[in-house]
Short mmCIF file of C-alpha atoms and ligand atoms in Angstrom, two decimals:
data_model
loop_
_atom_site.label_atom_id
_atom_site.label_comp_id
_atom_site.label_asym_id
_atom_site.label_seq_id
_atom_site.Cartn_x
_atom_site.Cartn_y
_atom_site.Cartn_z
CA MET A 365 16.12 -108.22 -90.70
CA ALA A 366 14.14 -105.98 -93.08
CA SER A 367 10.56 -105.13 -92.14
CA THR A 368 7.40 -105.74 -94.15
CA TYR A 369 6.34 -102.07 -93.81
CA LEU A 370 5.13 -101.13 -97.27
CA CYS A 371 4.81 -97.32 -97.30
CA ALA A 372 7.50 -95.40 -99.13
CA MET A 373 10.36 -94.33 -96.91
CA GLN A 374 11.77 -90.89 -97.51
CA VAL A 375 15.31 -89.91 -96.60
CA LEU A 376 15.47 -86.50 -94.92
CA ASN A 377 18.23 -84.85 -96.88
CA GLY A 378 19.95 -82.51 -94.46
CA LYS A 379 22.50 -81.40 -97.01
CA GLU A 380 19.88 -80.15 -99.47
CA THR A 381 17.66 -78.64 -96.78
CA ALA A 382 20.61 -76.84 -95.20
CA GLN A 383 21.63 -75.53 -98.61
CA ALA A 384 18.13 -74.09 -99.16
CA ILE A 385 18.36 -72.32 -95.78
CA LYS A 386 21.82 -70.98 -96.55
CA ASP A 387 20.69 -69.78 -99.99
CA SER A 388 17.86 -67.75 -98.49
CA LEU A 389 20.16 -66.39 -95.76
CA LYS A 390 22.54 -65.19 -98.46
CA ILE A 391 19.72 -63.10 -99.89
CA GLU A 392 18.83 -61.73 -96.45
CA VAL A 393 22.48 -60.80 -95.83
CA ALA A 394 22.50 -58.88 -99.10
CA GLN A 395 19.33 -57.05 -98.02
CA LEU A 396 20.85 -56.22 -94.65
CA SER A 397 23.93 -54.78 -96.35
CA SER A 398 21.80 -52.82 -98.80
CA ARG A 399 20.31 -51.01 -95.81
CA GLY A 400 23.83 -49.91 -94.93
CA ASN A 401 24.37 -52.47 -92.15
CA PRO A 402 27.54 -54.50 -91.75
CA VAL A 403 27.25 -58.24 -92.46
CA PRO A 404 26.89 -60.66 -89.50
CA HIS A 405 30.16 -61.52 -87.77
CA LEU A 406 30.61 -64.86 -85.99
CA VAL A 407 33.59 -65.45 -83.74
CA ALA A 408 34.45 -69.09 -83.04
CA VAL A 409 36.78 -69.91 -80.16
CA LEU A 410 38.61 -73.23 -80.32
CA VAL A 411 40.65 -74.38 -77.34
CA GLY A 412 43.19 -77.17 -77.88
CA ASN A 413 43.51 -79.63 -80.76
CA ASN A 414 40.53 -81.99 -80.52
CA GLY A 415 40.19 -83.52 -84.01
CA ALA A 416 36.39 -83.60 -84.07
CA SER A 417 36.15 -80.02 -82.75
CA GLU A 418 38.58 -78.85 -85.44
CA THR A 419 36.30 -80.38 -88.10
CA TYR A 420 33.11 -78.84 -86.65
CA VAL A 421 34.65 -75.38 -86.34
CA ALA A 422 36.04 -75.59 -89.89
CA SER A 423 32.54 -76.42 -91.21
CA LYS A 424 31.07 -73.44 -89.32
CA VAL A 425 33.68 -71.05 -90.70
CA LYS A 426 33.10 -72.44 -94.22
CA ALA A 427 29.33 -71.95 -93.87
CA CYS A 428 29.92 -68.32 -92.84
CA GLN A 429 31.86 -67.76 -96.05
CA GLU A 430 29.08 -69.41 -98.10
CA VAL A 431 26.35 -67.13 -96.75
CA GLY A 432 28.44 -63.97 -96.81
CA PHE A 433 29.09 -63.58 -93.07
CA LYS A 434 32.34 -62.37 -91.63
CA SER A 435 33.98 -64.98 -89.40
CA THR A 436 36.95 -65.07 -87.07
CA LEU A 437 38.50 -68.21 -85.65
CA ILE A 438 40.38 -67.72 -82.39
CA ARG A 439 42.64 -70.67 -81.60
CA LEU A 440 43.84 -71.03 -78.04
CA GLU A 441 46.35 -73.37 -76.45
CA GLU A 442 44.98 -76.37 -74.56
CA ASN A 443 46.58 -75.04 -71.36
CA ILE A 444 45.00 -71.56 -71.45
CA THR A 445 43.65 -70.65 -68.01
CA GLU A 446 39.94 -70.29 -67.40
CA LEU A 447 40.55 -66.72 -66.27
CA LYS A 448 42.23 -65.79 -69.57
CA LEU A 449 39.45 -67.41 -71.60
CA LEU A 450 36.77 -65.56 -69.62
CA GLU A 451 38.65 -62.27 -70.12
CA MET A 452 38.71 -62.87 -73.85
CA ILE A 453 34.97 -63.61 -73.92
CA ARG A 454 34.25 -60.37 -72.02
CA GLU A 455 36.24 -58.47 -74.65
CA LEU A 456 34.22 -60.11 -77.43
CA ASN A 457 31.01 -59.26 -75.53
CA THR A 458 31.82 -55.55 -75.67
CA ASP A 459 33.23 -55.53 -79.22
CA PRO A 460 30.56 -53.83 -81.38
CA ASP A 461 31.93 -55.59 -84.49
CA VAL A 462 31.04 -59.05 -83.08
CA ASP A 463 27.47 -60.39 -83.42
CA GLY A 464 27.83 -64.02 -82.41
CA ILE A 465 30.26 -65.87 -80.12
CA LEU A 466 30.61 -69.60 -80.01
CA VAL A 467 33.04 -71.48 -77.83
CA GLN A 468 33.45 -74.98 -79.21
CA LEU A 469 32.74 -77.67 -76.62
CA PRO A 470 34.06 -79.82 -75.07
CA LEU A 471 36.61 -77.66 -73.27
CA PRO A 472 39.69 -79.02 -71.47
CA LYS A 473 38.90 -80.44 -68.03
CA HIS A 474 40.42 -77.51 -66.12
CA ILE A 475 37.89 -75.09 -67.64
CA SER A 476 34.28 -75.03 -66.53
CA ASP A 477 31.79 -75.17 -69.44
CA ASP A 478 29.21 -73.48 -67.20
CA GLU A 479 31.48 -70.54 -66.33
CA VAL A 480 32.26 -70.02 -70.00
CA ILE A 481 28.65 -70.27 -71.14
CA ASN A 482 27.45 -67.96 -68.35
CA THR A 483 30.03 -65.34 -69.36
CA ILE A 484 28.89 -65.02 -72.99
CA ASP A 485 26.56 -62.06 -73.51
CA PRO A 486 23.11 -63.68 -74.03
CA ALA A 487 22.58 -61.32 -77.01
CA LYS A 488 25.63 -62.88 -78.71
CA ASP A 489 25.04 -66.45 -77.51
CA VAL A 490 24.23 -67.93 -80.91
CA ASP A 491 24.61 -71.48 -79.53
CA GLY A 492 21.65 -70.76 -77.23
CA PHE A 493 23.36 -72.32 -74.19
CA HIS A 494 23.22 -69.32 -71.80
CA PRO A 495 20.69 -69.83 -68.95
CA ASN A 496 18.78 -66.69 -70.07
CA ASN A 497 18.30 -68.11 -73.53
CA VAL A 498 17.50 -71.60 -72.26
CA GLY A 499 14.89 -70.04 -69.94
CA ARG A 500 13.36 -68.10 -72.82
CA MET A 501 13.20 -71.26 -74.92
CA VAL A 502 11.45 -73.15 -72.12
CA LEU A 503 8.94 -70.30 -71.83
CA GLY A 504 8.36 -70.34 -75.60
CA GLN A 505 9.76 -66.83 -76.01
CA PRO A 506 11.83 -65.74 -79.04
CA THR A 507 15.47 -66.61 -78.41
CA PHE A 508 18.52 -68.40 -79.73
CA VAL A 509 17.59 -72.07 -79.85
CA PRO A 510 20.53 -74.53 -79.60
CA ALA A 511 21.61 -75.30 -83.14
CA THR A 512 21.10 -79.07 -83.28
CA PRO A 513 17.49 -79.20 -82.02
CA HIS A 514 16.77 -76.00 -83.96
CA GLY A 515 18.10 -77.67 -87.11
CA ILE A 516 15.91 -80.72 -86.49
CA MET A 517 12.82 -78.50 -86.10
CA LEU A 518 13.72 -76.77 -89.38
CA MET A 519 14.04 -80.15 -91.06
CA LEU A 520 10.61 -81.32 -89.79
CA GLU A 521 9.16 -78.04 -91.06
CA HIS A 522 10.90 -78.26 -94.43
CA TYR A 523 9.47 -81.73 -95.07
CA LYS A 524 6.06 -80.71 -93.64
CA ILE A 525 6.12 -83.69 -91.26
CA GLU A 526 3.00 -83.87 -89.08
CA THR A 527 3.93 -83.54 -85.40
CA LYS A 528 0.68 -82.54 -83.66
CA GLY A 529 -0.47 -85.17 -81.17
CA LYS A 530 2.37 -87.53 -82.06
CA HIS A 531 4.36 -89.40 -79.46
CA ALA A 532 7.96 -88.23 -79.68
CA VAL A 533 10.64 -90.19 -77.86
CA VAL A 534 14.00 -88.50 -77.36
CA ILE A 535 16.94 -90.66 -76.30
CA GLY A 536 19.49 -88.49 -74.48
CA ARG A 537 19.07 -85.61 -72.05
CA SER A 538 22.11 -83.43 -72.71
CA ASN A 539 21.76 -79.67 -72.47
CA ILE A 540 22.79 -79.24 -76.09
CA VAL A 541 20.59 -81.83 -77.79
CA GLY A 542 18.20 -84.13 -75.92
CA ARG A 543 16.72 -81.78 -73.32
CA PRO A 544 16.11 -78.79 -75.63
CA MET A 545 14.75 -81.19 -78.27
CA SER A 546 12.20 -82.54 -75.81
CA ILE A 547 11.13 -78.99 -74.88
CA LEU A 548 10.76 -77.84 -78.48
CA LEU A 549 8.77 -80.89 -79.55
CA SER A 550 6.39 -80.46 -76.62
CA GLY A 551 5.90 -76.74 -77.30
CA ALA A 552 2.75 -75.23 -78.77
CA GLY A 553 2.80 -74.56 -82.51
CA TYR A 554 4.35 -76.26 -85.49
CA PRO A 555 6.57 -78.21 -85.42
CA GLY A 556 5.60 -79.21 -81.90
CA ASN A 557 2.48 -80.20 -79.98
CA CYS A 558 3.97 -83.65 -79.46
CA THR A 559 3.57 -85.76 -76.36
CA VAL A 560 7.18 -86.28 -75.39
CA THR A 561 9.04 -88.96 -73.49
CA ILE A 562 12.67 -88.23 -72.71
CA CYS A 563 14.89 -91.26 -72.11
CA HIS A 564 18.39 -91.45 -70.67
CA SER A 565 20.94 -93.86 -69.28
CA SER A 566 18.72 -94.75 -66.28
CA THR A 567 15.56 -95.37 -68.31
CA VAL A 568 13.97 -98.75 -67.75
CA ASN A 569 12.18 -100.51 -70.66
CA LEU A 570 13.78 -98.23 -73.24
CA LYS A 571 13.04 -100.64 -76.07
CA GLU A 572 9.31 -100.78 -75.25
CA ILE A 573 9.12 -96.98 -74.99
CA CYS A 574 10.86 -96.54 -78.34
CA GLN A 575 8.42 -98.98 -79.92
CA THR A 576 5.61 -96.53 -79.15
CA ALA A 577 7.36 -93.56 -80.80
CA ASP A 578 5.86 -91.88 -83.84
CA ILE A 579 8.94 -89.67 -83.86
CA LEU A 580 12.17 -91.10 -82.46
CA VAL A 581 15.18 -88.85 -81.89
CA ALA A 582 18.38 -90.73 -81.06
CA ALA A 583 21.00 -88.50 -79.40
CA LEU A 584 23.13 -90.68 -77.16
CA GLY A 585 26.40 -91.16 -79.04
CA LYS A 586 26.32 -94.97 -79.23
CA PRO A 587 26.83 -96.23 -82.79
CA GLY A 588 23.99 -98.39 -84.11
CA PHE A 589 22.17 -98.36 -80.74
CA VAL A 590 18.66 -98.06 -82.22
CA THR A 591 17.87 -101.36 -83.89
CA ALA A 592 14.90 -102.31 -86.09
CA ASP A 593 13.09 -104.13 -83.25
CA MET A 594 12.91 -100.83 -81.31
CA VAL A 595 11.17 -98.93 -84.10
CA LYS A 596 7.47 -98.84 -84.94
CA ASP A 597 6.44 -99.24 -88.59
CA GLY A 598 6.03 -95.81 -90.19
CA ALA A 599 8.02 -93.94 -87.52
CA VAL A 600 10.02 -90.79 -88.23
CA VAL A 601 13.60 -91.45 -87.10
CA ILE A 602 16.06 -88.64 -86.48
CA ASP A 603 19.64 -89.76 -85.92
CA VAL A 604 21.74 -87.14 -84.13
CA GLY A 605 24.69 -89.40 -83.31
CA ILE A 606 28.13 -88.68 -84.66
CA THR A 607 30.79 -91.11 -83.47
CA ARG A 608 34.17 -91.70 -85.04
CA VAL A 609 34.54 -95.45 -85.45
CA PRO A 610 38.01 -96.79 -86.34
CA ASP A 611 38.03 -97.96 -89.98
CA ALA A 612 41.31 -98.99 -91.59
CA SER A 613 39.76 -98.78 -95.08
CA LYS A 614 39.39 -94.99 -94.73
CA LYS A 615 42.20 -92.55 -95.38
CA SER A 616 41.35 -90.74 -92.14
CA GLY A 617 41.40 -94.05 -90.25
CA PHE A 618 37.78 -93.68 -89.10
CA ARG A 619 34.23 -93.45 -90.36
CA ILE A 620 31.33 -91.50 -88.91
CA SER A 621 28.58 -93.60 -87.39
CA GLY A 622 25.12 -92.56 -86.25
CA ASP A 623 23.11 -93.89 -83.29
CA VAL A 624 20.75 -95.80 -85.58
CA ASP A 625 21.31 -99.10 -87.37
CA TYR A 626 20.31 -97.33 -90.59
CA GLU A 627 20.34 -100.29 -92.94
CA ASN A 628 17.80 -102.29 -90.96
CA VAL A 629 15.78 -99.42 -89.47
CA ALA A 630 15.28 -97.37 -92.66
CA PRO A 631 12.90 -99.84 -94.38
CA LYS A 632 10.47 -99.50 -91.41
CA CYS A 633 10.40 -95.70 -91.38
CA SER A 634 8.26 -93.09 -93.08
CA TYR A 635 11.20 -90.68 -92.81
CA ILE A 636 14.76 -91.09 -91.63
CA THR A 637 17.90 -88.95 -91.49
CA PRO A 638 21.14 -90.44 -92.80
CA VAL A 639 24.52 -90.04 -91.10
CA PRO A 640 26.35 -88.19 -92.47
CA GLY A 641 24.17 -85.75 -94.42
CA GLY A 642 21.22 -85.48 -92.05
CA VAL A 643 21.26 -83.58 -88.76
CA GLY A 644 24.90 -82.41 -89.10
CA PRO A 645 24.39 -79.94 -91.97
CA MET A 646 21.11 -78.77 -90.38
CA THR A 647 22.98 -77.91 -87.18
CA ILE A 648 25.28 -75.62 -89.12
CA ALA A 649 22.41 -74.02 -91.05
CA ALA A 650 20.62 -73.34 -87.74
CA LEU A 651 23.76 -71.73 -86.31
CA MET A 652 23.91 -69.46 -89.36
CA LYS A 653 20.25 -68.51 -88.80
CA ASN A 654 20.99 -67.71 -85.15
CA THR A 655 23.99 -65.57 -86.12
CA PHE A 656 21.94 -63.68 -88.68
CA ARG A 657 19.27 -63.12 -86.04
CA ALA A 658 21.83 -61.75 -83.54
CA CYS A 659 23.04 -59.25 -86.12
CA ALA A 660 19.60 -58.31 -87.44
CA ILE A 661 18.19 -57.70 -83.94
CA LYS A 662 21.09 -55.39 -83.13
CA HIS A 663 20.88 -53.34 -86.32
CA TYR A 664 17.12 -53.26 -86.85
CA GLU A 665 16.54 -52.34 -83.23
CA ASP A 666 19.09 -49.52 -83.63
CA GLN A 667 16.85 -48.34 -86.46
CA GLY A 668 13.76 -48.50 -84.25
CA GLU A 669 12.37 -51.76 -85.73
CA SER A 670 11.86 -55.16 -84.18
CA ILE A 671 12.35 -58.54 -85.80
CA HIS A 672 10.76 -60.57 -82.97
P1 NAD B 1235 26.07 -86.56 -74.20
O1 NAD B 1235 27.12 -87.59 -74.01
O2 NAD B 1235 26.20 -85.25 -73.53
O3 NAD B 1235 24.68 -87.18 -73.78
C1 NAD B 1235 24.32 -88.48 -74.11
C2 NAD B 1235 22.98 -88.78 -73.49
O4 NAD B 1235 22.62 -90.09 -73.85
C3 NAD B 1235 22.97 -88.69 -71.96
O5 NAD B 1235 21.91 -87.87 -71.57
C4 NAD B 1235 22.75 -90.12 -71.50
O6 NAD B 1235 21.88 -90.19 -70.37
C5 NAD B 1235 22.11 -90.77 -72.70
N1 NAD B 1235 22.46 -92.18 -72.81
C6 NAD B 1235 23.71 -92.71 -72.80
N2 NAD B 1235 23.63 -94.06 -72.87
C7 NAD B 1235 22.33 -94.37 -72.93
C8 NAD B 1235 21.60 -95.59 -73.00
N3 NAD B 1235 22.23 -96.76 -73.05
N4 NAD B 1235 20.26 -95.52 -73.04
C9 NAD B 1235 19.61 -94.33 -72.99
N5 NAD B 1235 20.24 -93.15 -72.92
C10 NAD B 1235 21.59 -93.18 -72.89
O7 NAD B 1235 25.94 -86.42 -75.78
P2 NAD B 1235 25.37 -85.21 -76.69
O8 NAD B 1235 26.30 -84.09 -76.63
O9 NAD B 1235 23.92 -85.00 -76.43
O10 NAD B 1235 25.54 -85.90 -78.11
C11 NAD B 1235 24.88 -87.10 -78.45
C12 NAD B 1235 25.36 -87.56 -79.81
O11 NAD B 1235 25.00 -86.57 -80.77
C13 NAD B 1235 26.89 -87.70 -79.93
O12 NAD B 1235 27.17 -88.72 -80.83
C14 NAD B 1235 27.32 -86.38 -80.53
O13 NAD B 1235 28.52 -86.47 -81.25
C15 NAD B 1235 26.15 -86.11 -81.45
N6 NAD B 1235 25.94 -84.71 -81.80
C16 NAD B 1235 25.68 -84.46 -83.08
C17 NAD B 1235 25.42 -83.17 -83.48
C18 NAD B 1235 25.10 -82.92 -84.91
O14 NAD B 1235 25.21 -81.80 -85.37
N7 NAD B 1235 24.67 -83.94 -85.65
C19 NAD B 1235 25.44 -82.12 -82.55
C20 NAD B 1235 25.68 -82.41 -81.21
C21 NAD B 1235 25.93 -83.73 -80.84
#
């Protein structure tokens, strides 16, 4: 049922915001080249034929082309051994032509995500998953911040959303979204300075906790999980969820669904992200920023400058 909240609700347009970021990156890439440096080079490694992973990697490669980066997609058979994959990553680590390495997750069951992540050179870990980079993020030091929470922070900044002193509730504690999100929102500075509650599958009274959120980030992967009765009037709602729901009316046979019951929640919010067109494009823009950073650090530091 629609709420009686009367303030204007604003949709956080991830597509437009991501485009603005990519446009300014394009200019920075041109400046980097004009100093005689090669353009950033992202290598994406895709193991197997997971449909969703194929789509994500294709969007990343397309974004590289848009901003003027070089990109390479390495496709590997589902049955590649962990040893072979690690060997390949070590080669990419030492290749001076490669600035950023991303290995698309999830990996087949016989390969350990941790082993793979730990093998990527932290200086090329543009996903920000390596323990060194996670540690730096926790300590508030400059680093590669995982793309999805980074993209959300960029979105909050772009729309100048007040975060200081707000109660942020994050649903989900994964290493790639929920946990880093909670750390960034609780950090000093802007966006940040929130009081954060992180919820997960063992949280008791989730609904009551969500009702106290000024900023609610839903990252659990359960379509329509956040309903209007869980959301406070005027809340900022960030929907990270991307689930393929079977839909015979679509050519693809599925539609993408977020974790928020958008239709009923949106009227209560001050700001809300749509799915698709919200967090997804911001994730890709943040990955492009990380890749640019990896390249710029390498080349500017070679020239005796620092970009930290
Ligand atoms: P995950 O499966 O690794 O983690 C889900 C988290 O949700 C877990 O920490 C779990 O404890 C929690 N959870 C599950 N059921 C719950 C419940 N009933 N109540 C409270 N907490 C519950 O997922 P993930 O990788 O963090 O991804 C979450 C969602 O975000 C997925 O839909 C994924 O596709 C999407 N995603 C989107 C982007 C993007 O760019 N938009 C990027 C990454 C992930």
